[in-house]
Short mmCIF file of C-alpha atoms in Angstrom, two decimals:
data_model
loop_
_atom_site.label_atom_id
_atom_site.label_comp_id
_atom_site.label_asym_id
_atom_site.label_seq_id
_atom_site.Cartn_x
_atom_site.Cartn_y
_atom_site.Cartn_z
CA MET A 1 -29.85 3.35 -14.36
CA ARG A 2 -30.90 3.06 -11.39
CA CYS A 3 -29.63 6.25 -10.22
CA ARG A 4 -31.10 7.88 -12.68
CA ALA A 5 -34.70 5.88 -11.64
CA GLY A 6 -34.05 6.68 -8.16
CA GLY A 7 -34.18 11.30 -8.88
CA TRP A 8 -36.71 10.59 -11.35
CA TRP A 9 -38.50 9.24 -8.28
CA ALA A 10 -37.08 12.43 -5.83
CA LEU A 11 -38.55 14.38 -8.47
CA ARG A 12 -41.51 12.42 -8.14
CA ARG A 13 -41.72 12.86 -4.03
CA HIS A 14 -41.28 16.29 -4.00
CA GLY A 15 -44.57 16.99 -5.94
CA VAL A 16 -46.67 14.09 -4.06
CA LEU A 17 -45.60 16.13 -0.83
CA LEU A 18 -46.79 19.29 -2.76
CA LEU A 19 -49.48 17.49 -3.11
CA LEU A 20 -50.47 16.38 0.42
CA ALA A 21 -50.07 19.33 1.44
CA LEU A 22 -51.70 21.40 -1.11
CA ILE A 23 -55.03 18.90 -0.44
CA GLY A 24 -54.37 18.91 3.69
CA GLY A 25 -57.62 20.55 4.03
CA HIS A 26 -60.01 17.41 3.14
CA SER A 27 -61.36 15.07 5.22
CA ALA A 28 -59.58 12.69 6.87
CA HIS A 29 -60.58 9.55 5.16
CA ALA A 30 -60.15 6.13 7.00
CA GLY A 31 -58.49 4.31 4.24
CA VAL A 32 -58.79 4.12 0.35
CA VAL A 33 -60.34 0.87 -0.66
CA GLN A 34 -64.03 -0.04 0.31
CA GLY A 35 -64.51 -2.46 -2.58
CA SER A 36 -62.45 -5.07 -4.64
CA TYR A 37 -60.32 -4.38 -7.40
CA GLY A 38 -61.23 -5.34 -10.84
CA VAL A 39 -58.66 -7.09 -14.64
CA GLY A 40 -59.65 -5.59 -17.08
CA GLY A 41 -58.09 -5.64 -20.60
CA ASP A 42 -57.01 -7.12 -23.73
CA ARG A 43 -54.77 -9.26 -21.85
CA GLN A 44 -54.76 -12.58 -24.86
CA GLY A 45 -52.87 -12.79 -27.88
CA TYR A 46 -50.31 -14.57 -29.72
CA ALA A 47 -46.58 -14.57 -30.41
CA GLY A 48 -46.06 -11.22 -31.64
CA GLU A 49 -48.96 -9.12 -30.60
CA GLN A 50 -49.65 -6.10 -27.94
CA VAL A 51 -51.78 -6.92 -24.94
CA SER A 52 -53.15 -5.12 -22.22
CA LEU A 53 -54.02 -4.85 -18.60
CA SER A 54 -56.08 -3.06 -16.73
CA ILE A 55 -56.85 -2.69 -13.02
CA ASP A 56 -60.03 -0.88 -11.65
CA GLU A 57 -61.41 -1.23 -8.31
CA SER A 58 -65.10 -0.97 -7.75
CA ALA A 59 -65.23 1.84 -4.57
CA VAL A 60 -62.84 3.71 -3.14
CA SER A 61 -62.39 6.70 -0.51
CA GLY A 62 -60.78 9.85 -0.79
CA PHE A 63 -57.74 8.45 -3.06
CA GLU A 64 -55.57 11.34 -3.16
CA VAL A 65 -52.65 9.32 -4.05
CA GLY A 66 -50.82 5.22 -4.43
CA GLN A 67 -47.06 4.04 -4.98
CA LEU A 68 -47.56 0.60 -6.47
CA LEU A 69 -44.58 -1.69 -8.12
CA PHE A 70 -45.41 -4.69 -10.85
CA THR A 71 -43.30 -7.49 -12.16
CA TYR A 72 -43.92 -9.22 -15.23
CA ASP A 73 -40.85 -12.34 -16.86
CA SER A 74 -39.02 -9.73 -19.41
CA THR A 75 -38.54 -12.99 -20.82
CA LEU A 76 -41.76 -13.88 -22.23
CA LEU A 77 -43.07 -9.78 -22.50
CA HIS A 78 -42.22 -6.20 -22.50
CA PHE A 79 -42.96 -3.16 -21.51
CA ASP A 80 -44.77 -0.87 -23.21
CA SER A 81 -46.12 2.21 -21.94
CA VAL A 82 -49.28 3.12 -19.60
CA GLY A 83 -52.58 3.71 -21.45
CA LEU A 84 -53.11 7.16 -20.77
CA ASN A 85 -55.92 8.02 -18.25
CA GLY A 86 -54.12 11.04 -16.14
CA LEU A 87 -53.93 9.48 -13.37
CA VAL A 88 -50.51 7.05 -13.50
CA ASP A 89 -46.81 7.50 -14.53
CA ALA A 90 -44.89 4.88 -14.06
CA SER A 91 -41.12 4.95 -14.05
CA PRO A 92 -39.04 4.88 -17.99
CA ILE A 93 -36.42 2.31 -15.76
CA PRO A 94 -37.67 -0.98 -16.00
CA VAL A 95 -35.00 -2.56 -13.35
CA THR A 96 -34.34 -7.47 -14.41
CA ASP A 97 -32.98 -10.00 -12.27
CA VAL A 98 -31.42 -12.90 -13.46
CA ASN A 99 -34.34 -14.29 -13.38
CA GLY A 100 -35.95 -12.51 -16.16
CA LEU A 101 -38.46 -10.78 -14.07
CA ALA A 102 -38.78 -6.73 -14.89
CA THR A 103 -40.40 -4.98 -11.81
CA VAL A 104 -41.49 -0.91 -13.00
CA SER A 105 -42.69 1.77 -10.02
CA LEU A 106 -46.10 3.07 -10.49
CA PHE A 107 -46.91 6.46 -9.17
CA LEU A 108 -50.73 7.26 -8.76
CA THR A 109 -52.18 10.64 -7.88
CA THR A 110 -55.42 12.38 -8.67
CA THR A 111 -54.87 14.86 -11.32
CA GLY A 112 -57.14 17.72 -9.49
CA PRO A 113 -56.92 18.91 -5.72
CA SER A 114 -59.61 16.99 -5.31
CA ALA A 115 -60.10 13.29 -3.52
CA ILE A 116 -61.94 10.72 -5.58
CA ASN A 117 -64.50 8.61 -4.27
CA GLY A 118 -66.15 5.90 -6.11
CA PRO A 119 -65.35 3.45 -8.89
CA LEU A 120 -62.09 3.93 -10.13
CA GLN A 121 -60.00 2.28 -13.06
CA LEU A 122 -57.07 3.42 -12.02
CA PHE A 123 -54.04 2.51 -14.72
CA THR A 124 -53.53 0.33 -18.40
CA LEU A 125 -49.97 -1.19 -18.45
CA LEU A 126 -49.54 -2.15 -22.26
CA PHE A 127 -48.19 -5.27 -22.78
CA HIS A 128 -45.78 -7.14 -25.58
CA ILE A 129 -45.76 -10.25 -26.60
CA LEU A 130 -42.70 -11.46 -27.65
CA GLY A 131 -42.70 -13.59 -30.94
CA THR A 132 -40.09 -16.45 -28.53
CA ALA A 133 -43.43 -15.94 -25.81
CA PRO A 134 -44.27 -20.62 -25.86
CA PRO A 135 -48.19 -20.47 -25.70
CA GLY A 136 -49.60 -20.24 -21.51
CA ALA A 137 -50.05 -18.04 -18.98
CA THR A 138 -48.26 -15.35 -17.20
CA ASP A 139 -49.04 -13.43 -13.90
CA ILE A 140 -48.88 -9.87 -13.94
CA ASP A 141 -47.78 -9.07 -9.69
CA PHE A 142 -48.67 -5.38 -8.23
CA ALA A 143 -47.65 -3.94 -4.67
CA PHE A 144 -47.74 -2.06 -2.59
CA ASP A 145 -44.48 0.04 -2.62
CA PRO A 146 -43.67 2.56 0.95
CA SER A 147 -40.20 3.52 -0.81
CA GLY A 148 -41.82 6.09 -2.19
CA GLY A 149 -41.88 7.63 1.68
CA PHE A 150 -45.88 6.27 1.83
CA VAL A 151 -47.18 4.97 4.37
CA ILE A 152 -51.10 3.21 4.92
CA ALA A 153 -52.11 6.50 5.35
CA ASP A 154 -55.59 8.72 4.83
CA GLY A 155 -55.27 9.80 1.06
CA VAL A 156 -52.82 7.01 0.45
CA TYR A 157 -54.09 3.46 -2.47
CA ASP A 158 -53.85 1.29 0.53
CA ARG A 159 -54.27 -1.89 -1.49
CA LEU A 160 -51.27 -4.30 -0.42
CA ALA A 161 -51.64 -6.84 -3.34
CA LEU A 162 -53.35 -7.08 -7.66
CA THR A 163 -52.34 -9.89 -10.24
CA GLY A 164 -53.30 -10.17 -12.94
CA THR A 165 -52.84 -12.29 -15.74
CA ILE A 166 -51.91 -12.10 -20.16
CA THR A 167 -52.04 -14.93 -21.46
CA VAL A 168 -50.35 -16.05 -24.78
CA LEU A 169 -52.39 -18.44 -26.73
CA PRO A 170 -51.02 -21.01 -28.76
CA GLN A 171 -50.51 -21.12 -33.13
CA ILE A 172 -53.25 -22.44 -35.28
CA ALA A 173 -51.27 -25.12 -37.80
CA ALA A 174 -53.02 -24.42 -40.94
CA VAL A 175 -54.74 -26.85 -42.66
CA PRO A 176 -55.28 -28.17 -45.75
CA ILE A 177 -58.26 -27.24 -47.51
CA VAL A 178 -59.51 -29.08 -50.24
CA GLY A 179 -59.44 -27.07 -53.04
CA THR A 180 -61.68 -26.97 -56.92
CA LEU A 181 -58.27 -27.80 -58.84
CA PRO A 182 -56.69 -31.06 -56.87
CA LEU A 183 -60.95 -31.68 -57.51
CA ALA A 184 -61.09 -31.27 -60.86
CA LEU A 185 -57.25 -32.70 -61.86
CA THR A 186 -58.46 -35.89 -60.03
CA ALA A 187 -61.96 -35.74 -61.99
CA LEU A 188 -59.40 -35.53 -65.16
CA ALA A 189 -57.60 -38.35 -64.17
CA LEU A 190 -60.80 -40.54 -63.83
CA LEU A 191 -62.11 -39.47 -66.58
CA ALA A 192 -59.19 -40.62 -68.54
CA LEU A 193 -59.08 -44.20 -66.85
CA SER A 194 -62.48 -44.58 -67.92
CA ARG A 195 -61.91 -44.05 -71.80
CA ARG A 196 -58.77 -45.73 -71.46
CA GLN A 197 -60.65 -48.98 -69.63
CA ARG A 198 -63.44 -48.08 -72.43
CA ARG A 199 -61.33 -48.76 -75.47
CA THR A 200 -59.49 -51.51 -74.05
CA ARG A 201 -63.06 -53.03 -74.06
CA ASN A 202 -64.07 -52.08 -77.78
CA THR A 203 -60.05 -53.21 -78.96
CA GLY A 204 -61.12 -56.18 -77.91
CA THR A 205 -64.74 -56.64 -78.64
CA ARG A 206 -64.04 -55.80 -82.44
CA ALA A 207 -60.53 -58.59 -82.69
CA ILE A 208 -62.97 -62.14 -81.62
CA GLN A 209 -66.08 -60.41 -84.28
CA PRO A 210 -65.94 -63.80 -86.80
CA LEU A 211 -64.70 -62.37 -90.53
CA ILE A 212 -67.75 -62.14 -93.28
CA ALA A 213 -67.40 -63.51 -96.53
#
């Protein structure tokens, strides 16, 4: 499985080298990141639901290419896919360790030969919360990945670490609501008791009335 993943990334690296050759004539950029990153998406849900995690940059300069690794707890989440924004691909084969932490590689690139400047949504990851996941927060940790042959250089995304959080919400037990049927049954029971007591009083009154000759 790892060999297949490695072959996939080797093809991606060749594409990156070709891309960098095409954009080599662009002016140099002293790093890519200027502002801070933001975290968005539908980042909370109940067990069994799908959630999302988006990462965006408030300001980048000359973004061309990058590669990140992200790690998540596979005992709580299942990684479904990357949202379609035209900027990112993901390795189809997560590598999971004995503790249940799964690692996926993300490849980021521009959709054309032009570098990107300004605010940018980098990617959106889609997860499925496992039905056995307990309530609580779990982090998705990102790190710069040099395994693709990248170094921090002009045009390469140089954010070294990012973090996003997904929260599993507690299930709320249904609280019984007193409806019309229980109220109606209670009213009937009280009415029957009232009639029985009235009948008992009437019978006792008749029993002590004097007989008139």
